[in-house]
CSV table of C-alpha atoms and ligand atoms in Angstrom, one decimal:
chain,number,residue,atom,x,y,z
A,1,UNK,CA,6.2,-13.1,25.6
A,2,UNK,CA,3.7,-15.0,23.6
A,3,UNK,CA,4.7,-16.0,20.1
A,4,UNK,CA,3.3,-13.7,17.5
A,5,UNK,CA,4.9,-14.4,14.1
A,6,UNK,CA,4.3,-17.9,12.7
A,7,UNK,CA,6.0,-19.5,9.6
A,8,UNK,CA,3.3,-20.4,7.0
A,9,UNK,CA,3.1,-24.1,7.8
A,10,UNK,CA,-0.2,-26.0,7.0
A,11,UNK,CA,-1.0,-26.0,10.8
A,12,UNK,CA,-0.5,-22.3,11.3
A,13,UNK,CA,-2.5,-21.4,8.2
A,14,UNK,CA,-5.3,-23.6,9.6
A,15,UNK,CA,-5.1,-21.9,13.0
A,16,UNK,CA,-5.2,-18.5,11.3
A,17,UNK,CA,-8.2,-19.5,9.3
A,18,UNK,CA,-9.9,-20.6,12.5
A,19,UNK,CA,-9.1,-17.3,14.1
A,20,UNK,CA,-10.7,-15.4,11.1
A,21,UNK,CA,-13.7,-17.7,11.3
A,22,UNK,CA,-14.2,-16.9,15.0
A,23,UNK,CA,-14.2,-13.2,14.5
A,24,UNK,CA,-10.5,-12.4,15.3
A,25,UNK,CA,-7.9,-10.5,13.4
A,26,UNK,CA,-4.9,-12.1,11.6
A,27,UNK,CA,-2.1,-10.3,9.8
A,28,UNK,CA,-1.0,-12.1,6.6
A,29,UNK,CA,1.4,-11.6,3.7
A,30,UNK,CA,0.3,-10.5,0.2
A,31,UNK,CA,2.4,-9.7,-2.8
A,32,UNK,CA,1.8,-6.0,-2.3
A,33,UNK,CA,2.0,-5.3,1.5
A,34,UNK,CA,0.9,-7.3,4.6
A,35,UNK,CA,-2.8,-7.1,5.3
A,36,UNK,CA,-4.7,-7.1,8.6
A,37,UNK,CA,-7.6,-9.4,8.0
A,38,UNK,CA,-11.1,-10.1,9.4
A,39,UNK,CA,-14.2,-11.9,8.2
A,40,UNK,CA,-15.6,-9.4,5.7
A,41,UNK,CA,-19.2,-10.6,6.4
A,42,UNK,CA,-18.9,-10.1,10.2
A,43,UNK,CA,-19.4,-6.4,11.2
A,44,UNK,CA,-18.1,-6.9,14.7
A,45,UNK,CA,-14.9,-8.5,13.4
A,46,UNK,CA,-14.5,-5.7,10.9
A,47,UNK,CA,-14.9,-3.1,13.7
A,48,UNK,CA,-11.8,-4.6,15.3
A,49,UNK,CA,-9.7,-3.6,12.3
A,50,UNK,CA,-10.7,0.0,12.6
A,51,UNK,CA,-10.0,0.0,16.3
A,52,UNK,CA,-6.6,-1.7,16.0
A,53,UNK,CA,-5.4,0.6,13.3
A,54,UNK,CA,-6.9,3.8,14.6
A,55,UNK,CA,-8.5,4.1,11.1
A,56,UNK,CA,-11.1,6.7,10.4
A,57,UNK,CA,-14.5,5.0,9.9
A,58,UNK,CA,-15.1,6.8,6.6
A,59,UNK,CA,-12.2,5.0,4.9
A,60,UNK,CA,-13.6,1.8,3.3
A,61,UNK,CA,-11.7,-1.5,3.3
A,62,UNK,CA,-10.6,-3.9,0.4
A,63,UNK,CA,-12.3,-7.3,0.5
A,64,UNK,CA,-9.9,-10.1,-0.4
A,65,UNK,CA,-11.3,-13.2,-2.2
A,66,UNK,CA,-9.7,-16.5,-3.3
A,67,UNK,CA,-12.3,-17.5,-6.0
A,68,UNK,CA,-15.2,-16.3,-8.1
A,69,UNK,CA,-17.8,-17.7,-5.6
A,70,UNK,CA,-16.4,-15.4,-2.9
A,71,UNK,CA,-16.4,-12.5,-5.3
A,72,UNK,CA,-20.1,-13.1,-6.0
A,73,UNK,CA,-20.8,-13.1,-2.3
A,74,UNK,CA,-19.9,-9.4,-2.0
A,75,UNK,CA,-20.4,-7.8,-5.5
A,76,UNK,CA,-23.2,-7.7,-8.1
A,77,UNK,CA,-23.7,-6.5,-11.7
A,78,UNK,CA,-20.0,-7.1,-12.5
A,79,UNK,CA,-19.4,-5.5,-15.9
A,80,UNK,CA,-17.9,-7.5,-18.7
A,81,UNK,CA,-14.9,-5.3,-18.9
A,82,UNK,CA,-14.1,-6.1,-15.2
A,83,UNK,CA,-14.3,-9.8,-16.0
A,84,UNK,CA,-11.8,-9.4,-18.8
A,85,UNK,CA,-9.4,-7.4,-16.5
A,86,UNK,CA,-9.8,-10.1,-13.8
A,87,UNK,CA,-9.0,-12.8,-16.2
A,88,UNK,CA,-5.8,-11.0,-17.1
A,89,UNK,CA,-4.6,-9.6,-13.8
A,90,UNK,CA,-6.0,-11.9,-11.1
A,91,UNK,CA,-4.7,-13.2,-8.9
A,92,UNK,CA,-2.6,-10.0,-8.5
A,93,UNK,CA,-2.2,-6.4,-7.4
A,94,UNK,CA,-5.4,-5.0,-9.0
A,95,UNK,CA,-8.5,-3.9,-6.9
A,96,UNK,CA,-11.9,-3.4,-8.4
A,97,UNK,CA,-14.5,-1.0,-7.1
A,98,UNK,CA,-17.8,-2.7,-7.8
A,99,UNK,CA,-21.5,-2.5,-6.8
A,100,UNK,CA,-21.9,-4.0,-3.4
A,101,UNK,CA,-24.3,-6.7,-2.3
A,102,UNK,CA,-26.5,-6.2,0.8
A,103,UNK,CA,-24.6,-9.0,2.6
A,104,UNK,CA,-21.6,-6.8,3.0
A,105,UNK,CA,-21.7,-4.9,6.4
A,106,UNK,CA,-21.8,-1.1,6.0
A,107,UNK,CA,-18.6,-0.6,8.0
A,108,UNK,CA,-16.6,-2.5,5.3
A,109,UNK,CA,-17.7,0.1,2.7
A,110,UNK,CA,-17.9,3.1,5.0
A,111,UNK,CA,-21.6,3.3,4.2
A,112,UNK,CA,-21.2,3.4,0.4
A,113,UNK,CA,-22.9,1.5,-2.3
A,114,UNK,CA,-19.7,0.1,-3.8
A,115,UNK,CA,-17.2,-2.5,-2.5
A,116,UNK,CA,-13.5,-2.8,-3.4
A,117,UNK,CA,-12.4,-6.4,-4.2
A,118,UNK,CA,-9.1,-8.0,-4.9
A,119,UNK,CA,-7.7,-11.5,-5.3
A,120,UNK,CA,-4.1,-11.5,-4.1
A,121,UNK,CA,-1.5,-13.8,-5.7
A,122,UNK,CA,0.5,-14.6,-2.6
A,123,UNK,CA,0.0,-18.4,-2.0
A,124,UNK,CA,-0.2,-18.0,1.8
A,125,UNK,CA,-3.0,-15.3,1.3
A,126,UNK,CA,-4.9,-17.5,-1.1
A,127,UNK,CA,-4.7,-20.5,1.2
A,128,UNK,CA,-5.8,-18.5,4.2
A,129,UNK,CA,-8.8,-17.0,2.5
A,130,UNK,CA,-9.8,-20.3,1.0
A,131,UNK,CA,-9.6,-22.1,4.3
A,132,UNK,CA,-11.4,-19.2,6.2
A,133,UNK,CA,-14.4,-19.9,4.0
A,134,UNK,CA,-15.3,-16.2,3.8
A,135,UNK,CA,-14.1,-13.1,2.0
A,136,UNK,CA,-11.5,-11.4,4.1
A,137,UNK,CA,-11.5,-7.6,4.6
A,138,UNK,CA,-8.0,-6.3,5.0
A,139,UNK,CA,-6.3,-2.9,4.9
A,140,UNK,CA,-2.6,-2.7,5.1
A,141,UNK,CA,-1.4,-4.0,8.5
A,142,UNK,CA,0.1,-0.7,9.8
A,143,UNK,CA,-1.1,1.9,12.3
A,144,UNK,CA,-3.1,4.5,10.4
A,145,UNK,CA,-0.7,7.1,8.9
A,146,UNK,CA,2.5,5.0,9.2
A,147,UNK,CA,4.3,3.3,6.3
A,148,UNK,CA,2.7,0.1,5.1
A,149,UNK,CA,4.4,-3.1,6.3
A,150,UNK,CA,6.4,-5.2,3.8
A,151,UNK,CA,7.7,-7.7,6.4
A,152,UNK,CA,6.2,-9.6,9.3
A,153,UNK,CA,8.6,-7.6,11.6
A,154,UNK,CA,7.0,-4.3,10.4
A,155,UNK,CA,3.6,-5.7,11.4
A,156,UNK,CA,4.9,-6.7,14.8
A,157,UNK,CA,6.3,-3.2,15.4
A,158,UNK,CA,2.8,-1.8,15.0
A,159,UNK,CA,0.6,-4.5,16.5
A,160,UNK,CA,2.5,-6.5,19.1
A,161,UNK,CA,0.1,-7.2,22.0
A,162,UNK,CA,-2.9,-6.1,19.9
A,163,UNK,CA,-3.5,-9.0,17.6
A,164,UNK,CA,-3.1,-12.8,18.2
A,165,UNK,CA,-1.2,-13.8,15.1
A,166,UNK,CA,1.0,-12.7,12.2
A,167,UNK,CA,1.6,-15.2,9.3
A,168,UNK,CA,5.0,-14.7,7.9
A,169,UNK,CA,5.4,-14.8,4.1
A,170,UNK,CA,8.8,-13.2,3.6
A,171,UNK,CA,9.4,-9.8,2.0
A,172,UNK,CA,6.5,-8.4,0.0
A,173,UNK,CA,7.3,-8.7,-3.7
A,174,UNK,CA,5.9,-5.3,-4.9
A,175,UNK,CA,6.1,-3.4,-1.6
A,176,UNK,CA,3.4,-0.9,-2.8
A,177,UNK,CA,-0.3,-1.3,-2.4
A,178,UNK,CA,-2.5,-2.6,-5.3
A,179,UNK,CA,-3.8,-0.4,-8.1
A,180,UNK,CA,-7.4,0.5,-7.4
A,181,UNK,CA,-9.8,1.0,-10.4
A,182,UNK,CA,-13.4,2.0,-10.5
A,183,UNK,CA,-15.3,-0.1,-13.0
A,184,UNK,CA,-18.8,1.1,-12.2
A,185,UNK,CA,-18.8,4.0,-14.7
A,186,UNK,CA,-18.7,4.3,-18.5
A,187,UNK,CA,-14.9,4.4,-18.5
A,188,UNK,CA,-12.6,2.6,-16.2
A,189,UNK,CA,-10.8,5.0,-13.9
A,190,UNK,CA,-7.7,4.6,-11.7
A,191,UNK,CA,-8.3,5.8,-8.1
A,192,UNK,CA,-4.9,4.7,-6.7
A,193,UNK,CA,-1.8,3.9,-8.7
A,194,UNK,CA,0.2,0.7,-8.1
A,195,UNK,CA,2.1,-2.0,-10.0
A,196,UNK,CA,-0.6,-2.4,-12.7
A,197,UNK,CA,0.0,0.7,-14.8
A,198,UNK,CA,-2.4,2.6,-17.1
A,199,UNK,CA,-0.5,1.2,-20.1
A,200,UNK,CA,-1.0,-2.4,-18.9
A,201,UNK,CA,-4.8,-1.7,-18.5
A,202,UNK,CA,-4.9,-0.1,-21.9
A,203,UNK,CA,-3.9,-3.4,-23.6
A,204,UNK,CA,-7.3,-4.8,-22.4
A,205,UNK,CA,-9.4,-1.7,-22.5
A,206,UNK,CA,-8.3,-0.3,-25.8
A,207,UNK,CA,-8.0,3.2,-24.2
A,208,UNK,CA,-5.7,4.7,-21.7
A,209,UNK,CA,-7.6,5.0,-18.3
A,210,UNK,CA,-7.3,8.2,-16.5
A,211,UNK,CA,-5.8,8.5,-13.0
A,212,UNK,CA,-8.7,10.3,-11.2
A,213,UNK,CA,-8.1,11.2,-7.6
A,214,UNK,CA,-10.6,14.0,-7.4
A,215,UNK,CA,-13.9,14.7,-9.3
A,216,UNK,CA,-15.9,17.9,-8.8
A,217,UNK,CA,-13.8,18.6,-5.8
A,218,UNK,CA,-14.6,15.2,-4.2
A,219,UNK,CA,-11.9,12.7,-3.3
A,220,UNK,CA,-12.8,9.4,-5.1
A,221,UNK,CA,-10.9,7.0,-2.9
A,222,UNK,CA,-11.5,8.2,0.6
A,223,UNK,CA,-8.2,6.9,1.9
A,224,UNK,CA,-6.3,9.4,-0.2
A,225,UNK,CA,-7.4,12.4,1.9
A,226,UNK,CA,-5.4,11.3,4.9
A,227,UNK,CA,-1.7,11.8,5.4
A,228,UNK,CA,-0.1,8.5,4.9
A,229,UNK,CA,3.1,6.5,5.0
A,230,UNK,CA,4.7,9.2,7.2
A,231,UNK,CA,8.2,8.4,8.6
A,232,UNK,CA,8.6,9.4,12.3
A,233,UNK,CA,10.5,12.6,11.3
A,234,UNK,CA,9.4,15.3,8.9
A,235,UNK,CA,10.3,14.6,5.3
A,236,UNK,CA,11.1,17.0,2.4
A,237,UNK,CA,10.7,15.5,-1.1
A,238,UNK,CA,12.7,16.8,-4.0
A,239,UNK,CA,10.5,17.9,-7.0
A,240,UNK,CA,11.1,17.1,-10.6
A,241,UNK,CA,14.5,18.4,-11.7
A,242,UNK,CA,17.3,17.3,-14.0
A,243,UNK,CA,19.1,14.5,-12.0
A,244,UNK,CA,22.4,16.5,-11.6
A,245,UNK,CA,20.4,19.6,-10.4
A,246,UNK,CA,18.5,17.5,-7.9
A,247,UNK,CA,21.7,16.0,-6.5
A,248,UNK,CA,23.3,19.5,-6.1
A,249,UNK,CA,20.2,20.9,-4.5
A,250,UNK,CA,19.8,18.1,-2.1
A,251,UNK,CA,23.5,18.0,-1.1
A,252,UNK,CA,23.4,21.7,-0.5
A,253,UNK,CA,20.3,21.4,1.6
A,254,UNK,CA,22.0,18.8,3.8
A,255,UNK,CA,24.7,21.4,4.6
A,256,UNK,CA,22.2,24.3,5.1
A,257,UNK,CA,20.1,22.3,7.6
A,258,UNK,CA,23.2,21.0,9.4
A,259,UNK,CA,24.4,24.5,9.9
A,260,UNK,CA,21.1,25.2,11.7
A,261,UNK,CA,22.0,22.4,14.1
A,262,UNK,CA,19.7,19.7,12.5
A,263,UNK,CA,20.7,16.1,12.0
A,264,UNK,CA,19.8,15.3,8.4
A,265,UNK,CA,18.7,11.9,6.9
A,266,UNK,CA,18.8,11.2,3.2
A,267,UNK,CA,16.8,8.6,1.2
A,268,UNK,CA,18.4,8.0,-2.2
A,269,UNK,CA,19.1,5.4,-4.9
A,270,UNK,CA,22.3,3.3,-4.6
A,271,UNK,CA,24.1,5.2,-7.4
A,272,UNK,CA,23.8,8.6,-5.6
A,273,UNK,CA,24.8,7.7,-2.0
A,274,UNK,CA,28.4,9.0,-2.3
A,275,UNK,CA,27.1,12.6,-3.0
A,276,UNK,CA,25.4,12.8,0.4
A,277,UNK,CA,28.3,11.5,2.6
A,278,UNK,CA,27.9,14.5,4.9
A,279,UNK,CA,24.4,13.4,5.9
A,280,UNK,CA,23.9,12.0,9.5
A,281,UNK,CA,21.9,9.0,8.2
A,282,UNK,CA,21.7,7.6,4.7
A,283,UNK,CA,19.3,4.9,3.7
A,284,UNK,CA,19.8,3.5,0.2
A,285,UNK,CA,16.6,2.5,-1.5
A,286,UNK,CA,16.8,0.5,-4.7
A,287,UNK,CA,18.6,1.5,-7.9
A,288,UNK,CA,18.1,4.3,-10.3
A,289,UNK,CA,17.8,1.9,-13.3
A,290,UNK,CA,15.0,-0.1,-11.6
A,291,UNK,CA,12.1,1.8,-10.2
A,292,UNK,CA,10.4,-1.4,-9.1
A,293,UNK,CA,13.4,-2.0,-6.7
A,294,UNK,CA,12.8,1.4,-5.2
A,295,UNK,CA,9.1,0.6,-4.7
A,296,UNK,CA,9.9,-2.7,-3.0
A,297,UNK,CA,12.2,-1.1,-0.4
A,298,UNK,CA,10.4,2.2,0.0
A,299,UNK,CA,8.3,1.5,3.1
A,300,UNK,CA,11.0,-0.5,4.9
A,301,UNK,CA,13.5,2.4,4.2
A,302,UNK,CA,11.1,5.0,5.6
A,303,UNK,CA,10.8,3.0,8.8
A,304,UNK,CA,14.6,3.2,9.3
A,305,UNK,CA,14.5,6.9,10.0
A,306,UNK,CA,13.7,7.9,13.5
A,307,UNK,CA,14.3,10.7,16.1
A,308,UNK,CA,17.2,8.6,17.2
A,309,UNK,CA,19.2,9.1,14.0
A,310,UNK,CA,17.9,12.4,12.4
A,311,UNK,CA,15.7,15.4,12.9
A,312,UNK,CA,14.6,15.8,9.2
A,313,UNK,CA,14.7,13.6,6.2
A,314,UNK,CA,15.4,14.6,2.5
A,315,UNK,CA,14.1,12.2,-0.2
A,316,UNK,CA,15.3,12.0,-3.8
A,317,UNK,CA,12.8,12.3,-6.6
A,318,UNK,CA,12.8,9.1,-8.7
A,319,UNK,CA,10.5,10.1,-11.6
A,320,UNK,CA,6.7,9.7,-12.0
A,321,UNK,CA,6.1,7.6,-15.1
A,322,UNK,CA,4.8,4.0,-15.2
A,323,UNK,CA,5.5,2.1,-12.1
A,324,UNK,CA,7.3,5.2,-10.7
A,325,UNK,CA,4.0,7.0,-10.6
A,326,UNK,CA,2.9,4.9,-7.6
A,327,UNK,CA,6.2,5.6,-5.9
A,328,UNK,CA,5.8,9.3,-6.5
A,329,UNK,CA,2.2,9.2,-5.3
A,330,UNK,CA,3.3,7.6,-2.0
A,331,UNK,CA,6.3,9.9,-1.5
A,332,UNK,CA,4.2,13.0,-2.0
A,333,UNK,CA,1.7,11.9,0.6
A,334,UNK,CA,4.5,11.0,3.1
A,335,UNK,CA,6.2,14.4,2.6
A,336,UNK,CA,5.5,17.6,4.5
A,337,UNK,CA,6.9,19.6,1.6
A,338,UNK,CA,8.1,19.3,-2.0
A,339,UNK,CA,11.1,21.4,-3.1
B,1,TXA,O1,-2.4,-3.9,-1.9
B,1,TXA,C1,-3.4,-3.6,-1.2
B,1,TXA,O2,-4.4,-3.1,-1.7
B,1,TXA,C2,-3.3,-3.8,0.3
B,1,TXA,C3,-3.3,-5.3,0.6
B,1,TXA,C4,-3.4,-5.7,2.0
B,1,TXA,O3,-4.2,-6.0,-0.2
B,1,TXA,N1,-4.5,-3.2,1.0
B,1,TXA,C5,-4.6,-1.9,1.1
B,1,TXA,O4,-5.7,-1.5,1.9
B,1,TXA,O5,-3.8,-1.1,0.7
B,1,TXA,P1,-5.9,-0.1,2.4
B,1,TXA,O6,-7.1,-0.1,3.3
B,1,TXA,O7,-4.6,0.4,3.1
B,1,TXA,O8,-6.3,0.8,1.2
B,1,TXA,C6,-7.5,0.7,0.6
B,1,TXA,C7,-7.8,1.8,-0.4
B,1,TXA,C8,-8.0,3.1,0.4
B,1,TXA,O9,-7.4,4.2,-0.3
B,1,TXA,C9,-9.6,3.2,0.3
B,1,TXA,O10,-10.0,4.5,0.4
B,1,TXA,C10,-9.8,2.6,-1.1
B,1,TXA,O11,-8.9,1.5,-1.2
B,1,TXA,N2,-11.2,2.0,-1.2
B,1,TXA,C11,-11.7,0.9,-0.5
B,1,TXA,N3,-13.0,0.8,-0.8
B,1,TXA,C12,-13.3,1.7,-1.7
B,1,TXA,C13,-14.5,2.0,-2.5
B,1,TXA,N4,-15.6,1.3,-2.3
B,1,TXA,N5,-14.4,3.1,-3.3
B,1,TXA,C14,-13.3,3.8,-3.5
B,1,TXA,N6,-12.1,3.5,-2.9
B,1,TXA,C15,-12.1,2.5,-2.0
B,2,MG,MG1,-3.1,1.5,3.9
């Protein structure tokens, strides 16, 4: 088999940049999740992303830049408040929805007048984008609907034989996608939660930005209307309960489902694993005291459940404040049901 995963040596980063320049796809590490990149100014290269992922064409892509010049290639009329936020949070896990320049092909923005832009902080991503010499459009490097990849191995599971190269950059530090904000209106609004929380943005804005996923019945960030992050078996998520009530409910449900002949998987924090010993498969995901650790392992943990080891998966609720909001958002969209 041809080699697919490459350590991020100067030579392999150069090769990857050449592939991007010639209209190919390359998967690369970022601090949030791995991205599947193409030259954002080449419509045909961008088409390959949609084909490889099986992504609906009405779901726009994030354009990744390594410097202000590349930002100005794709966006115009950048508001002062956006510049302030960029100064504080770039490079990093914050994506800005801005007015698009005509140079950006319509498939990148799904025909819309705005473009989403982010400067990632992972050094391999920055080097790759800089050397490619063009802004790089990149969604998460997973098949549409599946959990996002936080290691190069996850990318290979989904794209082996379909793309020429994956740059390895270790485990993704955040493990959840960037916060997406719309800065084209009067007030900044959060379209997707991530590691940059409303309170962190408030320090710059002077007000607490709202998390707005729908307006007048319309979904603001098109990606949010699709089922996402789904493990390969159905998942039931526990709702908001006192911790001891949640543990009792979940443990009881393990038994009830097993009596029906189902093999039951459980996703829980380290501190709670002993309560679910009866489960057929337990995957421990981070610690109760540290929501960021749960976020980091979430997608990798979801990928560990399969028809081989269980028929149904029960996931603990880990709160919904601050960083945990992004986790709760992803879990609710991965789940078939909340109990
Ligand atoms: O952390 C991340 O953002 C990762 C890494 C690779 O950078 N990328 C990522 O891309 O998560 P993707 O394609 O999986 O998610 C992009 C999200 C989608 O929900 C999409 O609908 C939204 O951003 N989006 C893109 N352009 C938009 C626009 N012009 N207006 C509103 N939402 C937009
Ligand atoms: Mg995605």
